[in-house]
CSV table of C-alpha atoms in Angstrom, one decimal:
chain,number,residue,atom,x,y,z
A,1,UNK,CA,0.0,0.0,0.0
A,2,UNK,CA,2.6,2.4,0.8
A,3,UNK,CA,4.2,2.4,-2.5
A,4,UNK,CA,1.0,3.4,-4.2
A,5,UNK,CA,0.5,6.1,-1.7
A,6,UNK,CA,4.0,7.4,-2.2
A,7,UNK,CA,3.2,7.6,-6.1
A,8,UNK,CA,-0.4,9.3,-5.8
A,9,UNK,CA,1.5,12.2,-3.6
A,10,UNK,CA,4.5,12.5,-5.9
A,11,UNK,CA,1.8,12.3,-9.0
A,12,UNK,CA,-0.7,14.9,-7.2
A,13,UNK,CA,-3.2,12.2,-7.4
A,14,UNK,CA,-5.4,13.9,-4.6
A,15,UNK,CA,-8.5,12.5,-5.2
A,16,UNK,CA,-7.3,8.6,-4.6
A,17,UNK,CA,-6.0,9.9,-1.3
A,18,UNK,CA,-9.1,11.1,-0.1
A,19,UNK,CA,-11.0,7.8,-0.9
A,20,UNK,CA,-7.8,6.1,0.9
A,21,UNK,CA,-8.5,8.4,3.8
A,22,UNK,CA,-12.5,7.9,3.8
A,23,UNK,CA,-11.9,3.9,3.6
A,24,UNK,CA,-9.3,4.5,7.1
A,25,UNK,CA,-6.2,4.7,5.5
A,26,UNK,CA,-4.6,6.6,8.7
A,27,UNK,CA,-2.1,9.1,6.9
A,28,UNK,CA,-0.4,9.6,9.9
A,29,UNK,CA,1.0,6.1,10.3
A,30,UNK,CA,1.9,6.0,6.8
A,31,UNK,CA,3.8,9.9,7.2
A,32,UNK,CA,6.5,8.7,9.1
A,33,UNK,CA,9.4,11.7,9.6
A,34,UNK,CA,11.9,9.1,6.9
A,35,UNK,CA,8.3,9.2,4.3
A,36,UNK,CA,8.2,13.1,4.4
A,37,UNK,CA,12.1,13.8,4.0
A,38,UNK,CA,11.6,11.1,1.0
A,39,UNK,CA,8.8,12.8,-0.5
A,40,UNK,CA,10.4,16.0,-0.4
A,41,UNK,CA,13.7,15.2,-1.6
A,42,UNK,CA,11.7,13.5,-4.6
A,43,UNK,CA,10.0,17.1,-4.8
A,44,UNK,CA,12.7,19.3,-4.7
A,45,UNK,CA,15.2,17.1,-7.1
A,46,UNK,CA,12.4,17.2,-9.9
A,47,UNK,CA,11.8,21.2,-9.5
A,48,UNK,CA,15.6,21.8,-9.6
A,49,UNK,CA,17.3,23.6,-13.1
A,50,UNK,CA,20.0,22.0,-14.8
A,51,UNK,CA,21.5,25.0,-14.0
A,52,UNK,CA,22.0,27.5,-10.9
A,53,UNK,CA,22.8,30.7,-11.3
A,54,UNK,CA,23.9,33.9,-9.0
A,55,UNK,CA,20.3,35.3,-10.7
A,56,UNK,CA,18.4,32.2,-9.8
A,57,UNK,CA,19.4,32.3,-6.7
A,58,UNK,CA,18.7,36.1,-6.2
A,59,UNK,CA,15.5,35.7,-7.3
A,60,UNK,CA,14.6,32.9,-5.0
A,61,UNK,CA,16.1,34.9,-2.0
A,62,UNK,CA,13.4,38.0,-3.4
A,63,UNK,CA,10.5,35.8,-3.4
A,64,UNK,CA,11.5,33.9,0.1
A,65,UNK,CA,12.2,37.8,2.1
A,66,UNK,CA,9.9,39.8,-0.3
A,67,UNK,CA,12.4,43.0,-1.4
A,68,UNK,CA,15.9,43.6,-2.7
A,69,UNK,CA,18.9,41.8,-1.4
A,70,UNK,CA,21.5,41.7,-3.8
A,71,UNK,CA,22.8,44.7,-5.5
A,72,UNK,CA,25.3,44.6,-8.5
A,73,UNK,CA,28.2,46.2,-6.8
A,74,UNK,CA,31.4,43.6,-6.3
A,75,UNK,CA,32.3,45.4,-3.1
A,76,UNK,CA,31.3,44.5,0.1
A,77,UNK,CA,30.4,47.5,2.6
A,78,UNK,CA,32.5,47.6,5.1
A,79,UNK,CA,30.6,47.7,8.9
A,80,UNK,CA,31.5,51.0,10.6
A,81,UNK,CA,33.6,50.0,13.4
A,82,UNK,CA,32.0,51.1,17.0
A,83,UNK,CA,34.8,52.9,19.2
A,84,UNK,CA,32.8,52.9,22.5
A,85,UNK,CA,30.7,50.0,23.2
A,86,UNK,CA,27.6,51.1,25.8
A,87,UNK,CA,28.1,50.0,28.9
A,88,UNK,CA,24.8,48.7,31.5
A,89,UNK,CA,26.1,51.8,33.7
A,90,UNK,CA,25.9,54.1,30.4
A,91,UNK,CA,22.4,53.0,29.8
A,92,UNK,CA,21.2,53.2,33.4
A,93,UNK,CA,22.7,56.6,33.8
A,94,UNK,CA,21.1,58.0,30.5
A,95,UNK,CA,17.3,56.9,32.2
């Protein structure tokens, strides 16, 4: 049985899972945590390009966090460096 259900998830075959599941076909036993990483692996190696570029990947990143990350300057901004660290005694005092 497993087998077939394995093939009607990776084959979006919905509708033969839902008259497994209104028979009793409990998914739950059948989703076991090594089925899921299984499926998904099967998922994500079929969706994958040939090919992965620097602009695939920027794109994915944009649709995952929703606004611009990468920009087309080679140079990395350097972090301004912070001479004096706040203390807890700095803080308090400034309240």
């Amino acid at each position: 049985m497993a087998p077939f259900v394995k093939s009607c998830l990776l084959n979006d075959k919905v509708q033969f899972l839902r008259i497994f599941a209104d028979v009793g076909f409990n998914m739950h036993e059948f989703a076991t945590m090594k089925t899921v990483e299984e499926l998904y692996t099967v998922e994500a190696h079929r969706n994958l390009p040939s090919r992965i570029t620097i602009e695939r990947v920027k794109k994915t990143l944009q649709k995952i966090i929703g606004h611009h990350l990468l920009t087309n300057n080679t140079q990395i901004p350097r972090r301004h460096h912070i001479t004096h660290r706040p203390t807890f005694k700095d803080i308090h005092d400034s309240l």
